[in-house]
XYZ file of C-alpha atoms in Angstrom:
776
model
C -14.781 -78.420 -67.573
C -18.259 -79.526 -66.589
C -19.723 -76.602 -68.423
C -17.791 -77.416 -71.617
C -18.882 -81.064 -71.581
C -22.517 -80.062 -71.182
C -22.231 -77.604 -74.060
C -20.774 -80.304 -76.324
C -23.558 -82.710 -75.404
C -26.226 -80.156 -76.212
C -24.684 -79.473 -79.594
C -24.494 -83.221 -80.411
C -28.117 -83.692 -79.397
C -29.220 -80.937 -81.669
C -27.414 -82.425 -84.647
C -28.915 -85.861 -84.170
C -32.448 -84.654 -83.717
C -32.453 -82.592 -86.805
C -30.645 -85.280 -88.871
C -32.066 -88.015 -91.133
C -32.070 -90.682 -88.305
C -35.252 -92.213 -87.035
C -37.227 -91.441 -83.951
C -36.160 -94.524 -82.016
C -32.603 -93.925 -82.615
C -33.033 -90.453 -81.284
C -34.882 -91.638 -78.218
C -32.219 -94.162 -77.357
C -29.496 -91.675 -77.753
C -31.282 -89.255 -75.525
C -31.583 -91.779 -72.802
C -27.959 -92.678 -73.063
C -26.950 -89.092 -72.850
C -29.212 -88.440 -69.898
C -27.787 -91.387 -68.021
C -24.316 -90.107 -68.729
C -25.361 -86.765 -67.485
C -26.701 -88.301 -64.269
C -23.508 -90.124 -63.715
C -21.533 -87.055 -64.493
C -23.572 -84.889 -62.082
C -23.306 -87.475 -59.334
C -19.614 -87.575 -59.850
C -19.506 -83.790 -59.662
C -21.485 -83.715 -56.440
C -19.266 -86.306 -54.871
C -16.183 -84.530 -56.013
C -17.521 -81.178 -54.790
C -18.305 -82.608 -51.361
C -14.903 -84.100 -51.226
C -13.160 -80.847 -52.223
C -15.265 -78.103 -50.463
C -15.751 -79.721 -47.033
C -12.606 -78.160 -45.586
C -13.532 -74.765 -47.035
C -16.961 -74.850 -45.404
C -15.467 -75.859 -42.110
C -13.026 -72.958 -42.321
C -15.860 -70.616 -43.141
C -17.773 -71.705 -40.049
C -14.688 -71.216 -37.937
C -14.155 -67.763 -39.398
C -17.720 -66.813 -38.608
C -17.327 -68.010 -35.035
C -14.070 -66.094 -34.700
C -15.606 -62.926 -36.062
C -18.482 -63.238 -33.651
C -16.048 -63.724 -30.770
C -13.988 -60.735 -31.868
C -17.098 -58.583 -32.014
C -17.963 -59.595 -28.473
C -14.429 -58.881 -27.313
C -14.496 -55.545 -29.077
C -17.662 -54.615 -27.240
C -16.383 -55.648 -23.813
C -12.742 -54.757 -24.485
C -12.801 -51.503 -22.442
C -14.219 -53.457 -19.539
C -11.554 -56.113 -19.772
C -8.831 -53.490 -20.084
C -10.144 -51.470 -17.140
C -7.855 -53.004 -14.471
C -4.784 -52.490 -16.626
C -5.789 -48.938 -17.518
C -6.506 -48.178 -13.885
C -3.048 -49.357 -12.860
C -1.449 -47.267 -15.574
C -3.431 -44.182 -14.554
C -2.585 -44.730 -10.900
C 1.109 -44.952 -11.696
C 0.819 -41.706 -13.671
C -1.179 -40.028 -10.915
C -4.287 -39.655 -13.116
C -6.925 -40.590 -10.569
C -9.769 -39.018 -12.527
C -9.080 -41.260 -15.500
C -8.804 -44.252 -13.160
C -12.230 -43.490 -11.691
C -13.649 -43.154 -15.188
C -12.215 -46.558 -16.099
C -13.669 -48.093 -12.941
C -17.129 -46.904 -13.872
C -16.997 -49.238 -16.903
C -16.466 -52.249 -14.696
C -19.642 -51.476 -12.771
C -21.599 -52.583 -15.851
C -20.805 -56.166 -14.819
C -23.570 -57.507 -12.608
C -22.722 -59.014 -9.277
C -24.511 -62.281 -10.237
C -22.563 -62.677 -13.484
C -21.359 -66.276 -13.997
C -18.544 -65.459 -16.427
C -15.309 -66.081 -14.611
C -13.398 -63.699 -16.833
C -15.706 -60.822 -15.994
C -15.652 -61.732 -12.321
C -11.866 -61.654 -12.366
C -11.879 -58.330 -14.183
C -14.262 -56.808 -11.668
C -12.214 -58.103 -8.732
C -9.000 -56.690 -10.144
C -10.690 -53.364 -10.884
C -12.043 -53.233 -7.326
C -8.544 -53.891 -5.991
C -7.158 -51.049 -8.116
C -10.009 -48.820 -6.930
C -9.145 -49.594 -3.309
C -5.525 -48.698 -4.019
C -6.656 -45.463 -5.631
C -8.899 -44.748 -2.681
C -6.025 -45.382 -0.280
C -3.684 -43.125 -2.293
C -6.278 -40.369 -2.386
C -6.821 -40.650 1.345
C -3.086 -40.313 1.856
C -3.026 -37.271 -0.391
C -5.708 -35.551 1.711
C -3.336 -35.451 4.661
C -0.123 -34.714 2.776
C 1.064 -31.130 3.390
C 3.384 -31.197 0.368
C 0.644 -31.866 -2.184
C -0.377 -28.779 -4.209
C -3.817 -27.435 -3.446
C -5.037 -28.022 -7.008
C -4.085 -31.668 -6.657
C -5.908 -31.790 -3.327
C -9.087 -30.444 -4.886
C -8.869 -33.076 -7.618
C -8.260 -35.731 -4.972
C -11.326 -34.552 -3.035
C -13.463 -34.825 -6.152
C -12.091 -38.224 -7.152
C -12.363 -39.676 -3.655
C -15.923 -38.433 -3.402
C -16.783 -40.189 -6.659
C -15.153 -43.407 -5.470
C -17.108 -43.232 -2.241
C -20.318 -42.768 -4.187
C -19.445 -45.775 -6.370
C -19.240 -47.904 -3.198
C -16.014 -49.748 -3.798
C -16.343 -53.207 -2.188
C -14.065 -53.843 0.778
C -11.053 -56.090 0.415
C -11.546 -59.791 1.165
C -10.538 -60.943 4.616
C -7.688 -63.045 3.266
C -6.299 -60.099 1.276
C -3.104 -58.411 2.424
C -3.752 -55.056 0.777
C -5.449 -53.361 3.715
C -4.851 -49.896 5.070
C -3.919 -51.025 8.529
C -1.228 -53.379 7.229
C 0.152 -51.042 4.610
C 3.726 -50.155 5.670
C 3.699 -46.969 3.617
C 0.580 -45.591 5.225
C 1.186 -42.148 6.715
C -1.927 -42.175 8.867
C -2.357 -42.876 12.516
C -5.528 -44.399 13.849
C -7.064 -40.979 14.488
C -6.337 -39.836 10.932
C -8.017 -42.959 9.553
C -11.101 -42.153 11.606
C -11.092 -38.594 10.269
C -10.891 -39.812 6.675
C -13.401 -42.632 7.067
C -16.015 -40.774 9.101
C -16.099 -37.472 7.218
C -16.692 -36.405 3.637
C -13.441 -36.044 1.673
C -13.490 -32.234 1.576
C -14.125 -31.900 5.302
C -11.578 -34.605 6.134
C -9.006 -32.820 3.975
C -9.759 -29.509 5.707
C -9.327 -31.068 9.151
C -6.097 -32.860 8.244
C -4.586 -29.815 6.531
C -5.559 -27.594 9.464
C -3.749 -30.017 11.760
C -0.641 -29.695 9.615
C -1.047 -25.921 9.678
C -1.105 -26.037 13.467
C 2.042 -28.159 13.462
C 3.775 -25.713 11.130
C 2.965 -22.784 13.432
C 4.136 -24.717 16.485
C 7.326 -25.621 14.663
C 7.950 -21.983 13.702
C 7.543 -20.825 17.304
C 9.731 -23.626 18.651
C 12.363 -22.887 16.044
C 12.486 -19.222 17.046
C 12.962 -20.126 20.696
C 15.523 -22.806 19.885
C 17.512 -20.396 17.740
C 17.518 -17.796 20.499
C 18.705 -20.315 23.065
C 21.388 -21.569 20.697
C 22.719 -18.048 20.089
C 22.815 -17.343 23.796
C 24.515 -20.625 24.650
C 27.109 -20.154 21.883
C 28.054 -16.806 23.399
C 28.547 -18.405 26.815
C 25.702 -16.439 28.310
C 24.665 -19.158 30.704
C 28.198 -20.270 31.535
C 28.808 -17.885 34.414
C 27.134 -15.260 36.518
C 29.391 -12.579 35.069
C 28.188 -13.446 31.625
C 24.592 -13.130 32.793
C 25.238 -9.708 34.276
C 26.962 -8.659 31.099
C 24.018 -9.784 29.034
C 21.702 -7.769 31.283
C 23.701 -4.617 30.623
C 24.119 -5.252 26.892
C 20.505 -6.114 26.251
C 19.392 -3.103 28.255
C 21.688 -0.974 26.092
C 20.025 -2.108 22.861
C 16.579 -1.774 24.364
C 17.260 1.767 25.554
C 18.759 2.749 22.199
C 15.826 1.369 20.253
C 13.204 2.797 22.587
C 14.844 6.212 22.518
C 14.787 6.111 18.715
C 11.186 4.946 18.694
C 10.117 7.790 20.983
C 12.185 10.398 19.147
C 14.442 11.162 22.102
C 17.758 10.721 20.357
C 19.487 13.238 22.606
C 19.555 10.785 25.523
C 21.115 7.861 23.693
C 24.714 8.584 24.563
C 23.987 8.713 28.295
C 22.186 5.340 28.190
C 24.965 3.323 26.532
C 26.803 1.302 29.135
C 28.828 -1.707 28.086
C 30.943 -4.054 30.147
C 33.379 -6.535 28.687
C 33.137 -10.080 30.059
C 36.344 -11.743 31.136
C 37.946 -14.476 29.138
C 36.373 -13.729 25.769
C 36.638 -11.226 22.936
C 34.398 -8.203 23.427
C 33.087 -8.291 19.853
C 32.162 -11.943 20.159
C 30.396 -11.255 23.449
C 28.333 -8.484 21.901
C 27.672 -10.128 18.576
C 25.035 -12.464 19.965
C 22.709 -9.547 20.694
C 22.595 -8.549 17.049
C 22.253 -12.186 16.043
C 19.175 -12.427 18.260
C 17.709 -9.350 16.586
C 18.428 -10.858 13.172
C 16.783 -14.096 14.259
C 13.638 -12.125 15.089
C 13.559 -10.810 11.526
C 14.047 -14.334 10.172
C 11.231 -15.593 12.425
C 8.939 -12.829 11.169
C 9.654 -13.646 7.534
C 9.143 -17.355 8.199
C 5.816 -16.721 9.948
C 4.540 -14.598 7.066
C 5.640 -17.269 4.596
C 3.667 -19.855 6.566
C 0.596 -17.630 6.411
C 1.196 -16.899 2.727
C 1.366 -20.616 1.967
C -1.303 -22.058 4.228
C -4.141 -19.546 4.552
C -5.023 -19.455 0.826
C -4.616 -23.242 0.777
C -7.045 -23.726 3.668
C -9.473 -21.219 2.196
C -9.717 -23.080 -1.110
C -10.197 -26.388 0.691
C -12.815 -24.771 2.931
C -14.716 -23.445 -0.077
C -14.699 -26.953 -1.560
C -15.976 -28.349 1.748
C -18.734 -25.735 1.862
C -19.793 -26.593 -1.697
C -19.869 -30.263 -0.722
C -22.116 -29.395 2.218
C -24.501 -27.598 -0.114
C -24.631 -30.565 -2.451
C -25.155 -32.871 0.497
C -28.135 -30.874 1.653
C -29.731 -31.228 -1.792
C -29.138 -34.927 -2.305
C -28.975 -36.197 1.249
C -31.263 -39.127 0.526
C -29.086 -40.309 -2.371
C -25.961 -40.760 -0.253
C -24.796 -44.231 0.543
C -26.111 -45.585 3.817
C -22.861 -45.774 5.862
C -22.120 -42.112 5.358
C -25.602 -41.020 6.210
C -25.935 -43.068 9.344
C -22.458 -42.210 10.581
C -22.936 -38.493 10.074
C -26.289 -38.464 11.784
C -24.809 -40.205 14.795
C -21.568 -38.176 14.940
C -23.027 -34.758 14.024
C -20.035 -33.947 11.849
C -18.660 -30.413 12.097
C -19.162 -28.037 9.212
C -16.357 -26.292 7.361
C -17.102 -23.029 9.143
C -16.871 -24.715 12.521
C -13.508 -26.224 11.567
C -12.353 -22.678 10.854
C -13.693 -21.488 14.190
C -12.291 -24.382 16.261
C -9.067 -25.408 14.537
C -7.851 -22.720 12.189
C -8.748 -19.491 13.999
C -6.726 -20.186 17.193
C -3.738 -21.135 15.055
C -4.028 -17.966 12.996
C -4.187 -15.996 16.249
C -0.965 -17.597 17.455
C 0.711 -16.987 14.113
C -0.270 -13.314 14.022
C 0.811 -12.806 17.639
C 4.130 -14.526 16.957
C 4.841 -12.442 13.845
C 3.816 -9.267 15.670
C 5.990 -10.020 18.671
C 9.023 -10.883 16.555
C 8.633 -7.764 14.417
C 7.765 -5.228 17.124
C 8.824 -6.609 20.479
C 6.842 -3.903 22.245
C 4.567 -0.961 21.536
C 5.727 2.550 20.718
C 5.267 3.723 24.290
C 2.011 5.626 23.761
C -0.887 5.705 26.166
C -3.006 3.548 23.876
C -0.324 0.922 23.252
C -0.638 -2.363 25.080
C 2.124 -4.783 25.939
C 2.472 -7.404 23.246
C 2.203 -10.988 24.525
C 5.395 -13.003 24.223
C 4.965 -15.921 21.848
C 8.168 -17.550 23.088
C 11.004 -16.984 25.524
C 8.954 -16.890 28.721
C 11.428 -19.231 30.415
C 14.549 -17.380 29.303
C 16.581 -14.948 31.369
C 15.169 -11.511 32.055
C 17.972 -9.949 30.058
C 17.112 -12.033 26.992
C 13.422 -11.278 27.424
C 14.277 -7.590 27.514
C 16.243 -8.011 24.294
C 13.328 -9.826 22.679
C 10.986 -7.018 23.709
C 13.302 -4.277 22.457
C 12.335 -2.498 19.223
C 14.354 -3.519 16.201
C 16.866 -1.127 14.627
C 15.591 0.932 11.685
C 16.977 -1.291 8.902
C 15.597 -4.495 10.423
C 12.329 -2.826 11.361
C 11.773 -1.755 7.734
C 12.013 -5.381 6.594
C 9.539 -6.527 9.202
C 7.136 -3.704 8.376
C 6.889 -4.838 4.762
C 6.305 -8.421 5.894
C 3.575 -7.365 8.326
C 1.835 -5.427 5.555
C 1.798 -8.612 3.469
C 0.472 -10.519 6.474
C -2.458 -8.117 6.790
C -3.369 -8.608 3.137
C -3.173 -12.378 3.514
C -5.306 -12.489 6.653
C -7.797 -10.006 5.194
C -8.294 -12.110 2.073
C -8.571 -15.211 4.218
C -11.205 -13.564 6.405
C -13.169 -12.404 3.359
C -13.118 -15.924 1.936
C -13.971 -17.445 5.315
C -17.085 -15.266 5.376
C -18.414 -17.254 2.415
C -18.253 -20.398 4.558
C -20.811 -18.988 7.005
C -23.827 -21.350 7.243
C -27.142 -20.158 5.912
C -30.072 -19.713 8.255
C -32.233 -21.771 5.897
C -29.799 -24.672 5.974
C -31.901 -26.922 8.215
C -29.483 -29.792 8.090
C -26.588 -27.662 9.250
C -28.732 -26.127 11.956
C -29.793 -29.514 13.262
C -26.269 -30.887 13.243
C -24.732 -27.781 14.816
C -27.409 -26.607 17.186
C -24.883 -26.190 20.001
C -22.788 -23.846 17.805
C -25.674 -21.737 16.585
C -24.415 -18.512 18.177
C -20.984 -18.834 16.564
C -22.203 -19.950 13.174
C -22.911 -16.393 11.980
C -19.679 -14.715 13.125
C -16.487 -14.569 11.075
C -13.693 -15.932 13.286
C -10.880 -14.255 11.331
C -12.119 -10.660 11.502
C -10.561 -10.217 14.953
C -7.163 -11.265 13.646
C -7.419 -8.845 10.741
C -7.752 -6.027 13.286
C -4.846 -7.486 15.280
C -2.582 -7.619 12.247
C -3.749 -4.173 11.167
C -2.745 -2.709 14.528
C 0.646 -4.369 14.226
C 1.227 -2.820 10.800
C 0.142 0.602 12.035
C 2.513 0.316 14.982
C 5.369 -0.763 12.715
C 4.741 2.037 10.233
C 4.529 4.591 13.011
C 7.863 3.311 14.204
C 9.184 3.644 10.658
C 8.111 7.287 10.660
C 9.785 7.861 14.010
C 13.035 6.264 12.842
C 13.028 8.177 9.554
C 12.413 11.589 11.100
C 14.878 10.909 13.900
C 17.652 10.135 11.401
C 16.669 13.134 9.283
C 16.671 15.432 12.312
C 20.181 14.352 13.307
C 21.494 14.915 9.784
C 19.840 18.303 9.453
C 20.997 19.380 12.915
C 24.616 18.536 12.136
C 24.504 20.337 8.819
C 22.844 23.395 10.335
C 25.367 23.560 13.181
C 28.419 23.119 10.979
C 27.444 24.843 7.737
C 24.579 27.119 8.686
C 22.220 25.456 6.152
C 18.541 24.874 6.768
C 18.225 21.552 4.933
C 14.560 21.558 4.043
C 15.243 19.370 1.012
C 16.242 16.485 3.266
C 12.943 16.771 5.106
C 11.092 16.842 1.788
C 12.932 13.740 0.584
C 12.149 12.011 3.886
C 8.429 12.728 3.477
C 8.475 11.579 -0.138
C 10.253 8.358 0.808
C 7.691 7.681 3.500
C 4.902 8.242 0.996
C 6.369 5.371 -1.034
C 6.884 3.046 1.934
C 3.796 3.631 4.060
C 0.639 1.712 3.290
C -1.491 3.416 5.951
C -0.250 7.018 6.133
C -3.517 8.327 7.558
C -2.926 6.274 10.700
C 0.549 7.808 11.048
C -0.534 11.448 10.742
C 0.476 12.328 14.319
C 3.931 10.803 13.890
C 4.409 12.591 10.568
C 3.360 15.908 12.075
C 5.589 15.511 15.118
C 8.452 14.232 12.989
C 8.347 17.268 10.705
C 8.235 19.542 13.734
C 11.190 17.661 15.264
C 13.302 18.091 12.122
C 12.479 21.813 11.895
C 13.303 22.372 15.553
C 16.610 20.540 15.205
C 17.429 22.702 12.195
C 16.543 25.844 14.152
C 18.645 24.723 17.106
C 21.529 23.970 14.771
C 21.278 27.409 13.158
C 21.177 28.993 16.612
C 24.370 27.139 17.534
C 25.954 28.171 14.240
C 25.224 31.854 14.897
C 26.209 31.825 18.564
C 29.981 32.067 18.023
C 29.950 33.957 14.752
C 29.359 37.516 13.580
C 26.746 39.518 11.748
C 27.206 37.743 8.411
C 26.427 34.350 10.001
C 23.314 35.779 11.615
C 22.104 37.213 8.309
C 22.870 33.918 6.591
C 20.726 32.095 9.125
C 17.925 34.605 8.551
C 18.264 34.065 4.802
C 18.060 30.275 5.265
C 14.882 30.662 7.314
C 13.365 33.007 4.749
C 14.188 30.654 1.887
C 12.768 27.711 3.809
C 9.508 29.535 4.521
C 9.055 30.495 0.889
C 10.483 27.337 -0.681
C 11.087 23.877 0.768
C 8.593 24.189 3.640
C 5.761 24.861 1.205
C 6.648 21.661 -0.649
C 6.859 19.745 2.634
C 3.453 21.008 3.770
C 1.922 20.129 0.401
C 3.346 16.592 0.416
C 2.336 16.016 4.032
C -1.222 17.124 3.270
C -1.334 14.800 0.261
C 0.199 11.925 2.221
C -2.192 12.166 5.169
C -5.248 13.217 3.142
C -5.348 16.591 4.857
C -5.307 15.235 8.430
C -2.221 17.259 9.445
C -3.924 20.639 9.372
C -1.721 22.150 12.084
C 1.598 21.163 10.525
C 1.870 24.399 8.520
C 1.305 26.535 11.586
C 3.713 24.505 13.724
C 6.554 24.554 11.205
C 6.060 28.211 10.341
C 5.963 29.253 14.001
C 9.261 27.540 14.784
C 11.042 28.964 11.759
C 9.571 32.446 12.128
C 10.477 32.460 15.805
C 14.156 31.793 15.032
C 14.122 34.166 12.069
C 12.512 36.903 14.150
C 14.960 36.449 16.997
C 18.041 36.521 14.750
C 16.863 39.434 12.634
C 15.814 41.430 15.698
C 19.261 40.870 17.167
C 20.767 42.090 13.904
C 18.569 45.188 13.932
C 19.525 45.895 17.536
C 23.177 45.682 16.546
C 22.570 48.009 13.620
C 20.810 50.480 15.888
C 23.673 50.427 18.375
C 26.244 50.768 15.587
C 24.685 53.801 13.905
C 23.949 55.439 17.244
C 27.609 55.196 18.217
C 28.551 56.990 14.983
C 26.761 60.175 16.087
C 29.378 62.356 17.864
C 28.760 66.054 18.392
C 32.146 66.959 19.850
C 32.439 70.198 17.887
C 29.494 71.796 19.691
C 31.756 72.379 22.676
C 33.338 75.328 20.841
C 32.123 78.654 22.275
C 31.402 81.650 20.033
C 33.524 84.396 21.789
C 34.705 86.658 19.052
C 36.355 89.075 21.435
C 38.759 86.517 22.788
C 39.192 84.270 19.682
C 42.020 85.064 17.368
C 41.978 85.036 13.592
C 43.588 81.567 13.378
C 40.771 79.967 15.323
C 38.143 81.641 13.123
C 39.904 80.416 10.009
C 39.908 76.883 11.414
C 36.218 77.043 12.174
C 35.429 78.240 8.652
C 37.533 75.456 7.179
C 35.578 72.956 9.272
C 32.298 74.443 8.067
C 33.413 73.907 4.430
C 33.814 70.134 5.039
C 30.933 67.601 5.249
C 30.387 66.878 8.982
C 32.165 63.750 10.104
C 29.328 62.459 12.277
C 26.943 62.692 9.308
C 29.458 60.937 7.116
C 29.957 58.151 9.660
C 26.193 57.743 10.131
C 25.461 57.579 6.419
C 28.322 55.158 5.877
C 26.901 52.937 8.622
C 23.528 52.955 6.838
C 25.142 52.127 3.504
C 27.147 49.347 5.135
C 23.975 47.935 6.690
C 22.296 48.053 3.305
C 25.209 46.204 1.668
C 25.210 43.475 4.318
C 21.480 42.833 4.019
C 21.539 42.944 0.235
C 24.380 40.451 0.062
C 22.729 37.996 2.426
C 19.034 38.428 1.678
C 18.777 40.282 -1.603
C 15.225 41.362 -2.289
C 13.667 38.742 -0.039
C 10.405 39.717 1.592
C 9.850 39.094 5.250
C 6.776 36.950 5.561
C 5.624 38.332 8.895
C 5.487 41.959 7.708
C 5.222 41.704 3.936
C 8.179 44.052 3.183
C 11.766 43.414 2.195
C 14.479 42.849 4.742
C 16.430 45.768 3.243
C 13.620 48.166 3.917
C 13.350 47.028 7.534
C 17.097 47.204 8.093
C 17.416 50.683 6.522
C 14.431 51.888 8.475
C 16.019 50.738 11.716
C 19.371 52.304 10.767
C 17.725 55.597 9.752
C 15.698 55.739 12.944
C 18.847 55.024 14.932
C 20.762 57.860 13.259
C 18.006 60.448 13.683
C 17.259 59.387 17.253
C 20.981 59.475 18.037
C 21.362 62.998 16.672
C 18.316 64.187 18.584
C 19.559 62.602 21.794
C 22.991 64.178 21.384
C 21.425 67.549 20.696
C 19.148 67.280 23.702
C 22.035 66.296 25.942
C 24.227 69.224 24.817
C 21.509 71.782 24.260
C 22.879 73.949 27.076
C 26.332 74.019 25.439
C 25.225 74.892 21.933
C 25.892 78.489 20.854
C 23.605 80.684 18.756
C 25.496 80.122 15.512
C 25.704 76.363 16.069
C 21.945 76.129 16.444
C 21.318 77.083 12.834
C 23.898 74.608 11.595
C 22.545 71.734 13.673
C 19.023 72.534 12.496
C 20.224 72.534 8.878
C 22.078 69.244 9.312
C 19.072 67.662 10.966
C 16.888 68.976 8.153
C 19.327 67.453 5.638
C 19.164 64.033 7.338
C 15.382 64.122 7.388
C 15.221 64.910 3.682
C 17.773 62.225 2.840
C 16.251 59.451 4.977
C 12.624 60.501 4.797
C 11.391 57.376 2.962
C 12.993 55.108 5.587
C 12.103 57.011 8.747
C 9.236 55.938 10.916
C 6.574 58.332 12.123
C 8.012 58.219 15.617
C 11.485 59.196 14.378
C 10.037 62.012 12.244
C 8.119 63.316 15.231
C 11.241 63.217 17.394
C 13.247 65.058 14.713
C 10.574 67.754 14.340
C 10.505 68.324 18.094
C 14.291 68.617 18.181
C 14.274 71.153 15.344
C 11.611 73.181 17.056
C 13.707 73.315 20.217
C 16.721 74.448 18.206
C 14.688 77.161 16.494
C 13.258 78.279 19.792
C 16.750 78.656 21.192
C 17.908 80.538 18.068
C 14.919 82.896 18.307
C 13.736 82.511 14.680
C 12.028 79.986 12.442
C 13.786 77.399 10.325
C 15.547 78.863 7.305
C 15.494 82.458 8.626
C 18.943 82.420 10.215
C 22.054 84.203 8.958
C 22.849 81.496 6.437
C 19.234 80.559 5.613
C 18.891 77.614 3.254
C 22.449 77.936 2.040
C 23.693 75.557 4.687
C 21.257 72.854 3.599
C 22.229 73.318 -0.027
C 25.910 73.152 0.926
C 25.293 69.884 2.790
C 23.450 68.399 -0.147
C 26.348 69.339 -2.399
C 29.005 67.925 -0.081
C 27.038 64.751 0.748
C 25.840 64.036 -2.777
C 27.658 60.690 -2.805
C 25.732 59.445 0.208
C 22.495 60.844 -1.119
C 23.005 59.007 -4.405
C 23.826 55.722 -2.615
C 20.695 55.942 -0.521
C 18.559 57.194 -3.421
C 19.162 53.899 -5.270
C 17.135 52.140 -2.624
């Protein structure tokens, strides 16, 4: 509106100036207009002041508010720090809480702003709560190790930030906290050591308690089982327990030493009065089961705690290295306290606190799993980890070897224990102080000799020996069971079960982790199984005939050329070639039995064919003057028939050949490199020829002139028929016999009355036998 009025005034002024009016009139009008304009402007100014005062005041207030908001925006994270810290503490995010506390440290101690002072006080209170929670976590055995490492880092940062102590009138102190899990000693450990070292000490103390608890639990369980069975109720019960526990110990020891033949004579059981016999004996097996449970529990403790302590120890060692580099930058209380106390290093905590506990744990697991050694000259008595105050009978039961099934479970657990301790020892070696670490050397000058030795290496060897002992016992149990099975099968069925031995070796190759250390047990076990098989075959043959003997020989031959080769190959692979004598030992035992049985068979064949040679017809005298025509006709009829003693002898040879072929086929005898048929026929042929020669020599004085030519022809026929099977000695004996017959006849062979006709007649009559023997 003001603008429009001014525009109208300017237009009116222009019209008047350019009009026909005079100069005075124009001047007066101008003055009037100017005065109106002054009044109008003054009115506008007054009206503007009246209308815009509130707007200006609001603008000033807005500017002040914006400035205040900008300040609050800049210091907002600081003001929110206590609240954020509480939220992070409730969520367990201590790292974020420490990060939020660092913002509050931007506030100077001499700040006069009450709001900032309050914020800093609240943040310090939250930091103290976080510090107290972290200190509790360091000694909590249920906290995961990753959380512990984070707690160590966060607590170290809080210690470096120097959280102010709580005011004297404050109630939030550690000593008055009802939820605090620390004793006075634990508070000293946390307050006087770096977080990593304090955590290592506290966790090692819990580890010691866990081991003590495991040992106490094993002893308590044993006592409970014995008391439930009424063992301590009466003297009779005690005597019964002595006998029963000795029974199990003898059984297990006899199995562990391979002497299974003496088990039946060692089993003596007495039934206590007033209670069921099964209930009275059940406690013994419950005690053995409790030993397995104790072994598994001990290995689980090692599996849980050793890697946990190793990771904490590595963190402590890293903290020591950082401390050596920035020792002067540490806060004064820590530095002065540590210089006065000469705080132990992480490696010394391992040597003083952890190593003795690991030794107890390994000894406890070894004792529960093994009970005793395997009875060798190099085995030492295992120390008892518990049960020293129990009855002698219970101690004997605790020292008895476990049965095979339970022992297998413990062996696998001990193998895991070795791996755990070995990894722990390897990691503990990284905690060894450096020679150039002057600070560590000055603080641990009294432990300088120990500072360069790994304290866990000894326990690795201890656990390794336990595993080797357990696996040797596994081999003994396996071969003992296999030998009993094979012996029974050989005795009842006449089978040399080499496949069972092969399966036993293959199963051991899957179960054993240190087969090279068990090479002696594997070698002796294989020899035990083979000997039991040989003894069983000997028992099988003892009350049976020739066919059983040949079957046993065939089983031995098949074993030598089949399953035993596979067994020897697998044993060599399993033991890395350490059982060099196993092939010779197994072969000697089998070949000894095979040789004995086959020699007995050959002796029987020799006796059988020799008994077939009967020269009864040589008693006939050639007296033509006194013999009538009937007798001569009878003699001629006899001469036209194949001689019975030759027929019986050749049939015996053919029968021998059939028996050997049925049982052994074309099998080759390993000791001589020829077939069993050839050896049997050679023995039978030698027996026939030697029998004929012996009969001829015995009755040489009774043989007439005409009978000499016939005997010579028959002997010549036998030599021609059996020539390929006769030995040189038999051929020499036959030639000597023929020469004697020719000398008595007074002419050479083939020059008698019949000449070679007799031999040709014999070949014609005995063609069937010749053809049967010619097939060979």
